[in-house]
PDB file of C-alpha atoms in Angstrom:
ATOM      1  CA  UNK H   7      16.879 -14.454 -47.937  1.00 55.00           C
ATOM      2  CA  UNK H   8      14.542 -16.230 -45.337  1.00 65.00           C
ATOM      3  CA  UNK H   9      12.431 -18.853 -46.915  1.00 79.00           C
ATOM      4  CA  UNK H  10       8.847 -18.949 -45.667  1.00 85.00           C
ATOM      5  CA  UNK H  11       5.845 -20.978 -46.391  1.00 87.00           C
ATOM      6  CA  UNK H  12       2.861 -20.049 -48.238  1.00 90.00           C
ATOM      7  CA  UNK H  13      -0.370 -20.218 -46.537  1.00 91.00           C
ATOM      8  CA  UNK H  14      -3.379 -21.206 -48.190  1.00 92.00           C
ATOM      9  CA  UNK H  15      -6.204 -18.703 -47.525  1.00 91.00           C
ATOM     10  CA  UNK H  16      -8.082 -21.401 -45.457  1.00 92.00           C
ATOM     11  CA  UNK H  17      -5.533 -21.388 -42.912  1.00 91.00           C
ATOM     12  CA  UNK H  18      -4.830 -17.511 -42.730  1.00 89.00           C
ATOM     13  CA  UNK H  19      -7.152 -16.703 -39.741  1.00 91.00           C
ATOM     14  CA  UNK H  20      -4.975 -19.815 -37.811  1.00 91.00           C
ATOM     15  CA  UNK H  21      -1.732 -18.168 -38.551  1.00 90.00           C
ATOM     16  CA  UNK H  22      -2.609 -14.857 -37.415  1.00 90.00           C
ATOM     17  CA  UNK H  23      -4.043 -16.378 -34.149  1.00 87.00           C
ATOM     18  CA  UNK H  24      -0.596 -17.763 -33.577  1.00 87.00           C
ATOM     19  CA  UNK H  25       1.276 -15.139 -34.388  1.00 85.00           C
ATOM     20  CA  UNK H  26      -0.713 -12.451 -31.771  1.00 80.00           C
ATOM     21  CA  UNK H  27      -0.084 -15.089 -29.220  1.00 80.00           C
ATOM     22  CA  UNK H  28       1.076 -12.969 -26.503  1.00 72.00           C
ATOM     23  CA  UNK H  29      -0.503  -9.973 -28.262  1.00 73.00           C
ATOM     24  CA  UNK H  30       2.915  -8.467 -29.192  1.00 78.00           C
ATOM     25  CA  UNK H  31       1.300  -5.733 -31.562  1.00 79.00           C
ATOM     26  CA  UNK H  32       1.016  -5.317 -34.832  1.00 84.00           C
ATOM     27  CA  UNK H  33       4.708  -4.587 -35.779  1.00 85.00           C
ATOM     28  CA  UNK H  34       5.947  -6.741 -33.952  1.00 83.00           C
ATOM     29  CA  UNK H  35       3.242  -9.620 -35.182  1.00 87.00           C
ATOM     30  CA  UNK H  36       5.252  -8.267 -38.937  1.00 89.00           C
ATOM     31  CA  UNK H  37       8.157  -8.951 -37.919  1.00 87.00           C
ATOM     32  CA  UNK H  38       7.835 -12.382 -36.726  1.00 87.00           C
ATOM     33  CA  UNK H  39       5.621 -13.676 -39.960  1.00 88.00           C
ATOM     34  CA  UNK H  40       8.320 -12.418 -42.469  1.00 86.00           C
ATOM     35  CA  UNK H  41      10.394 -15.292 -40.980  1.00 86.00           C
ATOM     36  CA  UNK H  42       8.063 -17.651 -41.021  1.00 89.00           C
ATOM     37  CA  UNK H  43       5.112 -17.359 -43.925  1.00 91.00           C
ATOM     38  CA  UNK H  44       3.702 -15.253 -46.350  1.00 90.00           C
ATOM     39  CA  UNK H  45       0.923 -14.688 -48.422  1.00 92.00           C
ATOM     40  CA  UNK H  46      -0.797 -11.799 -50.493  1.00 92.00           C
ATOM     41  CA  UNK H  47      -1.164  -8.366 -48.537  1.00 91.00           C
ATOM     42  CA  UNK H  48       0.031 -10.061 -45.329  1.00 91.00           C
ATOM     43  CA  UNK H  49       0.763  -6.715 -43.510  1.00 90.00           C
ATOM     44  CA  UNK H  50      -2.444  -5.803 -43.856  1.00 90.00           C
ATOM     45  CA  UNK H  51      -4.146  -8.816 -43.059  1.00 91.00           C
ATOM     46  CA  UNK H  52      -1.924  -8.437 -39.319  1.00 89.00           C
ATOM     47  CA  UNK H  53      -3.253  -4.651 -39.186  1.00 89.00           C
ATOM     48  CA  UNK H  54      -7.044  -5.534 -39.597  1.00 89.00           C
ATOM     49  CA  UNK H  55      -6.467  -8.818 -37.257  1.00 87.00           C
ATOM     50  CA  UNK H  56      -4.923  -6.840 -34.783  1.00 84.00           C
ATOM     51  CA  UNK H  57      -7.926  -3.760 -34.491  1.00 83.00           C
ATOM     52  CA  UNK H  58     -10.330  -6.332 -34.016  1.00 82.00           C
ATOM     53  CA  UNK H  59      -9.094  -7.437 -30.809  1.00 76.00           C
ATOM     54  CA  UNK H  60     -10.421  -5.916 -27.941  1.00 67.00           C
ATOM     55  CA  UNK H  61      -7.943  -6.947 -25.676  1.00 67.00           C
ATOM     56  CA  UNK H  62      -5.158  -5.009 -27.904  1.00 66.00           C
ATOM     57  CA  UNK H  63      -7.313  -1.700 -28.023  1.00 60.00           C
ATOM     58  CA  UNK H  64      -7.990  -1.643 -24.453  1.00 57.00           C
ATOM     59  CA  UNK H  65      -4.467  -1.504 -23.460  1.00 54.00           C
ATOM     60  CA  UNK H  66      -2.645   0.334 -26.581  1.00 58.00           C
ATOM     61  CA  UNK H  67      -0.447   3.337 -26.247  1.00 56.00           C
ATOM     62  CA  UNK H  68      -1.968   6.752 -25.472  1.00 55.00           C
ATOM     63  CA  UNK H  69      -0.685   9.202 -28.329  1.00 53.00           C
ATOM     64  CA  UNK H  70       2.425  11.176 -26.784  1.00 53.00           C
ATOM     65  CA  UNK H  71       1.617  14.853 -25.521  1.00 53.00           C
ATOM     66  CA  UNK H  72       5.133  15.992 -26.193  1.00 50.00           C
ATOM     67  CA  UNK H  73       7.535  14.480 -28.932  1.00 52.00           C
ATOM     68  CA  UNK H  74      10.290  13.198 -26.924  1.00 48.00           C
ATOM     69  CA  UNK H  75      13.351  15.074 -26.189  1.00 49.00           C
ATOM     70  CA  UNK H  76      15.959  12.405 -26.839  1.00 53.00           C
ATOM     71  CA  UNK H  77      19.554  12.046 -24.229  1.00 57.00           C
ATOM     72  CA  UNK H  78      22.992  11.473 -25.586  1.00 66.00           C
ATOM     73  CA  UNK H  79      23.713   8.191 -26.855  1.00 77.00           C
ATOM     74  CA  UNK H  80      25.319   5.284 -25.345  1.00 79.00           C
ATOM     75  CA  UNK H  81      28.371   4.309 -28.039  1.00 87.00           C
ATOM     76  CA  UNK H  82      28.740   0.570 -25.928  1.00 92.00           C
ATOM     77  CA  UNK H  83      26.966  -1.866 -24.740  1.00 91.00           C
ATOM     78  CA  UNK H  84      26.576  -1.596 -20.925  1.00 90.00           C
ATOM     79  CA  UNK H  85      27.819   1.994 -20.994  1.00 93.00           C
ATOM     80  CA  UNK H  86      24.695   3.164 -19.506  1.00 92.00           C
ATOM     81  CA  UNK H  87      22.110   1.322 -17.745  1.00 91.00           C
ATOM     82  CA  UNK H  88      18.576   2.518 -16.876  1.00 89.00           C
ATOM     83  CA  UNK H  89      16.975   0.861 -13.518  1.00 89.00           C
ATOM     84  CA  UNK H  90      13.722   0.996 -12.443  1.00 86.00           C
ATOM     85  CA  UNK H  91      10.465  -0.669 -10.180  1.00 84.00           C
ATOM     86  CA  UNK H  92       7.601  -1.866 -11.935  1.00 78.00           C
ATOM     87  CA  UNK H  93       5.154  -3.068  -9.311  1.00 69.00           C
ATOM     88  CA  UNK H  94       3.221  -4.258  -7.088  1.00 74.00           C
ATOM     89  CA  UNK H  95       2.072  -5.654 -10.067  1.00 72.00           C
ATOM     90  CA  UNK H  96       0.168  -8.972 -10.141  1.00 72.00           C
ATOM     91  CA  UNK H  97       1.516  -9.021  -6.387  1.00 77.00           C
ATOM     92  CA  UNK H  98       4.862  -8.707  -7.427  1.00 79.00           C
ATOM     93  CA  UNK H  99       7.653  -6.512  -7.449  1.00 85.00           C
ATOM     94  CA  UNK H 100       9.665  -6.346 -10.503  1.00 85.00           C
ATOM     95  CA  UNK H 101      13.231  -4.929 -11.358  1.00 87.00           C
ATOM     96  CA  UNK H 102      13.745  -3.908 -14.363  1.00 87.00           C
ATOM     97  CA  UNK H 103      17.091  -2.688 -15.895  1.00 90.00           C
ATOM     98  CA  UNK H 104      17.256  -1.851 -19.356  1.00 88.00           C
ATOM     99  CA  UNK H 105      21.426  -0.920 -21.722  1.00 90.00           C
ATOM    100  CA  UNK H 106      20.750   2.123 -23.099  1.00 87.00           C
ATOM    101  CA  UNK H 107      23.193   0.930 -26.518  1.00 89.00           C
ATOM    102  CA  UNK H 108      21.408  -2.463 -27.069  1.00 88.00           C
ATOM    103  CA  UNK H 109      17.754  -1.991 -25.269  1.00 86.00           C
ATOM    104  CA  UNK H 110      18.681  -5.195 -23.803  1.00 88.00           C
ATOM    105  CA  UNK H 111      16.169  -6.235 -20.936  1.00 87.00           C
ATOM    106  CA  UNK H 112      16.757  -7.691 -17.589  1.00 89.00           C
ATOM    107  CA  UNK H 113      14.312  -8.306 -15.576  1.00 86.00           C
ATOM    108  CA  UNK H 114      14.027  -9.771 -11.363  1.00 89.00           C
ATOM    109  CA  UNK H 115      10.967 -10.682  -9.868  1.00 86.00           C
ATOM    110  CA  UNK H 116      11.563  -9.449  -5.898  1.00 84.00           C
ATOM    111  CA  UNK H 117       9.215  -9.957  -3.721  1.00 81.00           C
ATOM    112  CA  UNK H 118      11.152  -7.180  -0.964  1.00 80.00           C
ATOM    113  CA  UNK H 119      12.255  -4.472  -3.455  1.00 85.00           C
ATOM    114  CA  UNK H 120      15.094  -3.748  -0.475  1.00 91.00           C
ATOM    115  CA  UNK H 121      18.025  -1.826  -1.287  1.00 94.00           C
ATOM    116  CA  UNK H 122      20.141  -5.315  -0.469  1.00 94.00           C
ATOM    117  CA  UNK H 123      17.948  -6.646  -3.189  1.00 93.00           C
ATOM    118  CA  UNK H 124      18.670  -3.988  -5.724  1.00 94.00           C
ATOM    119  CA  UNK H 125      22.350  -4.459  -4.848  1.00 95.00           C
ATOM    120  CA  UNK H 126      22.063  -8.302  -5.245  1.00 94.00           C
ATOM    121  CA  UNK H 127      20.919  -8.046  -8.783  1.00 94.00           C
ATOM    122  CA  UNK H 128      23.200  -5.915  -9.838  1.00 95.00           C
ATOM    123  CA  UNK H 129      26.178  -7.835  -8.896  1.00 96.00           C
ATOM    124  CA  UNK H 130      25.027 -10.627 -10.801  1.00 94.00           C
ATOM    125  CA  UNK H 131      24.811  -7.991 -13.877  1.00 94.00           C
ATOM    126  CA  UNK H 132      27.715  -7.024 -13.592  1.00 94.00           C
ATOM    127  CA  UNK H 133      29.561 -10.302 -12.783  1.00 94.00           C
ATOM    128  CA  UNK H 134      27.789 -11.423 -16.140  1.00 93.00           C
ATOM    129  CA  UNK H 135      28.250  -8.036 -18.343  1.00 92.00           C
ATOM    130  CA  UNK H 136      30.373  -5.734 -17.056  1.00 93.00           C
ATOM    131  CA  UNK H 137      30.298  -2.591 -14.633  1.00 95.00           C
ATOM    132  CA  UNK H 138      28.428   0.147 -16.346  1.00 95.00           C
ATOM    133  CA  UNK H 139      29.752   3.781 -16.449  1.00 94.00           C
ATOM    134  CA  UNK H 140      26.242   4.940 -15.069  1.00 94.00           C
ATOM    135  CA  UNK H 141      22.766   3.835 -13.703  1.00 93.00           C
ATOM    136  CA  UNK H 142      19.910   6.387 -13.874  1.00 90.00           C
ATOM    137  CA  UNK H 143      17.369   5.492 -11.934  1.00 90.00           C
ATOM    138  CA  UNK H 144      14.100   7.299 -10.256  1.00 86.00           C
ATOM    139  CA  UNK H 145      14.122   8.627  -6.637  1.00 87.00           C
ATOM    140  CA  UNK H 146      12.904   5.541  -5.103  1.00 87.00           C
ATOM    141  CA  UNK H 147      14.222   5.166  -1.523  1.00 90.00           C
ATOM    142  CA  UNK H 148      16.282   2.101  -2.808  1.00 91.00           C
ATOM    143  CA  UNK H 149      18.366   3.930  -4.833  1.00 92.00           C
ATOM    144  CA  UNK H 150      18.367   6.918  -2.509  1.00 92.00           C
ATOM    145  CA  UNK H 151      19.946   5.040   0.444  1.00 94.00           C
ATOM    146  CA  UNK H 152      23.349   5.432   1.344  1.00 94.00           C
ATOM    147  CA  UNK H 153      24.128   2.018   0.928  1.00 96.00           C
ATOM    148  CA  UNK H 154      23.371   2.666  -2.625  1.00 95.00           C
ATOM    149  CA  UNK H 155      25.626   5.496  -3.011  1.00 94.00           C
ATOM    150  CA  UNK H 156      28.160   3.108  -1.098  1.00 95.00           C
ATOM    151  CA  UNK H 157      27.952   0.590  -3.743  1.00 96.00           C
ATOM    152  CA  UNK H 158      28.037   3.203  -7.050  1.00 95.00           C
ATOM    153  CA  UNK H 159      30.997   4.773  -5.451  1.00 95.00           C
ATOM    154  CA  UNK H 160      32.970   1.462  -4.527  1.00 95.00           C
ATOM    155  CA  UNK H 161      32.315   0.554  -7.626  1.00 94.00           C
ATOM    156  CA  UNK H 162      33.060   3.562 -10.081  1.00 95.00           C
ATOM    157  CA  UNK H 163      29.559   4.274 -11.186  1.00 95.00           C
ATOM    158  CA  UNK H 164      28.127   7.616 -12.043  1.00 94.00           C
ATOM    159  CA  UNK H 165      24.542   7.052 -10.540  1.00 94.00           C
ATOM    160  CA  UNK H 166      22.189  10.046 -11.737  1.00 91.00           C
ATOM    161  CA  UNK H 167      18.848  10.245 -11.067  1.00 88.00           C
ATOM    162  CA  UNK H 168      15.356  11.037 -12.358  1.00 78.00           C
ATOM    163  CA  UNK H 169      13.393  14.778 -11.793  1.00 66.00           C
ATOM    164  CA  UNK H 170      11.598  14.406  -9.165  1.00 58.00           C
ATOM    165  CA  UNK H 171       7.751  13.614 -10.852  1.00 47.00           C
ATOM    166  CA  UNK H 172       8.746  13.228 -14.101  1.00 50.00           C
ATOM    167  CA  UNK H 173       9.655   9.755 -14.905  1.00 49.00           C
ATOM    168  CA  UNK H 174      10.110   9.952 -18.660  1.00 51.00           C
ATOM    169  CA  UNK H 175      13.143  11.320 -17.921  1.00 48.00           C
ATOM    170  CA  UNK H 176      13.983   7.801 -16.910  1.00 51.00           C
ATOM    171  CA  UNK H 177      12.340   7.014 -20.157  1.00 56.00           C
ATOM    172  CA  UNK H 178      14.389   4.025 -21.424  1.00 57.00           C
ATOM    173  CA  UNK H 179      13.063   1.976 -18.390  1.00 56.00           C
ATOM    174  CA  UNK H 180       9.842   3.405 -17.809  1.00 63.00           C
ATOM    175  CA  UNK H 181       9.008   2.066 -21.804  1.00 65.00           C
ATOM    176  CA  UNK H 182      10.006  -1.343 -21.130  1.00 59.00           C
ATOM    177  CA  UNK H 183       7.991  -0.953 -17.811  1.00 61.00           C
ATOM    178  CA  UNK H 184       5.066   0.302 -20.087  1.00 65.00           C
ATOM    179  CA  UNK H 185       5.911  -2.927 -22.617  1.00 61.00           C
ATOM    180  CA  UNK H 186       5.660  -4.887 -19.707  1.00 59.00           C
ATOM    181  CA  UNK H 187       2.619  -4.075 -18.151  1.00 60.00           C
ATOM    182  CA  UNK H 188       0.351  -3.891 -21.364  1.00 63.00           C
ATOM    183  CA  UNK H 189       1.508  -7.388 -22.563  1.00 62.00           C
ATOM    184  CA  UNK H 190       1.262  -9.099 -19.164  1.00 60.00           C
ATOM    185  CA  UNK H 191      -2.258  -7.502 -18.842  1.00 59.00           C
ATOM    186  CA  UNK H 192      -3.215  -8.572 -22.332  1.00 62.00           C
ATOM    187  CA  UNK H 193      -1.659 -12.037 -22.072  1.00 60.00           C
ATOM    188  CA  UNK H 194      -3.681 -12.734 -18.871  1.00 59.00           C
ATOM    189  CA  UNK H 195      -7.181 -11.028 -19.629  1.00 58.00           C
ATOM    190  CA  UNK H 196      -6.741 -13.206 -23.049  1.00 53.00           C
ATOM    191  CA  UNK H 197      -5.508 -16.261 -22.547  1.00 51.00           C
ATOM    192  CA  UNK H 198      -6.718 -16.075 -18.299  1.00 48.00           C
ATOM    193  CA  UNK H 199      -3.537 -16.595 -16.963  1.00 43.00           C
ATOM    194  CA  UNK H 200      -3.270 -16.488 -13.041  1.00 45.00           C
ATOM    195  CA  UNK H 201       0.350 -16.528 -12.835  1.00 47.00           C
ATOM    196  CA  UNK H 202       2.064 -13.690 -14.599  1.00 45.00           C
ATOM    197  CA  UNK H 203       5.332 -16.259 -15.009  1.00 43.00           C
ATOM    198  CA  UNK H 204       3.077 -18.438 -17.550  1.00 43.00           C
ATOM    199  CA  UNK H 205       3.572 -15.522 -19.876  1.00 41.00           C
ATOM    200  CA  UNK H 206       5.301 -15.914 -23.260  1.00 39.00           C
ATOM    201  CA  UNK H 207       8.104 -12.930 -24.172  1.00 35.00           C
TER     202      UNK H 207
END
């Protein structure tokens, strides 16, 4: 078991100022004090703390129209990989790739979201990992291309793609692209950060 301090109630209101730095949410905020402190009713302490900020609020989740129609499950790591563009965003383009076993995160910051690019990344992935059995991706000309079919197909990868306007069928990326977005714009409008890179994950 993880030992943790007690906090005195005078210092409460610090604690739960550090631990929503970055605004990760409220279980997330949970999960990080039970390794670190306790005290009385802490969970709900975090819950009330967390309402109260407008920041949070502004930028939570929207309830879900539809309950989500979950895909077949990866059994490995690096099995399946989900690849997507988040961006311009902060004037940036970002890459992100997410394992569909481990909901491991990469992320690139590009600033020409080329199909070289794209290609570029990858390699490094997979010099690192391993050559997934797929990539699904969206319809985004990058991954459209032929030399991205070229390097899928030199390279043994099933490459499947999106519906055409429906990216949640892409959803493993598209959350971490939501995840992404929300904390960058809560770190900065909170903390006024100018340079997305400052932020804390």
């Amino acid at each position: 078991m993880t030992d943790r301090l007690v906090i005195p109630e005078c210092f409460r209101q610090c604690i739960l100022k550090q631990l929503q730095r970055g605004h990760p949410g409220i279980e997330r905020m949970k999960t990080i004090a039970r390794s670190h402190v306790f005290w009385p009713e802490i969970d709900a302490a975090i819950k009330t703390f967390v309402k109260q900020c407008s920041n949070c609020a502004s930028h939570s989740k929207s309830p879900p129209k539809l309950p989500p129609q979950p895909g077949p499950q990866a059994k490995t790591p690096w099995e399946r990989i989900h690849i997507v563009f988040a961006g311009p965003f902060f004037d940036q383009h970002f890459l992100v790739v997410v394992d569909a076993h481990s909901k491991w995160p990469e992320i690139r910051i590009l600033r020409s979201p080329s199909t070289s690019a794209v290609i570029e990344f990858l390699e490094e992935l997979f010099a690192r990992f391993e050559n997934p059995s797929t990539i699904i991706s969206d319809n985004g000309s990058q991954f459209t291309s032929e030399q991205f079919l070229s390097f899928c197909a030199s390279n043994g990868i099933q490459h499947l793609r999106s519906a055409p306007y429906h990216p949640q069928s892409n959803g493993q990326a598209e959350r971490f692209v939501d995840t992404l977005k929300r904390s960058m714009l809560k770190i900065n409008e909170g903390e006024k950060l100018t340079d997305p890179l400052q932020a804390e994950f």
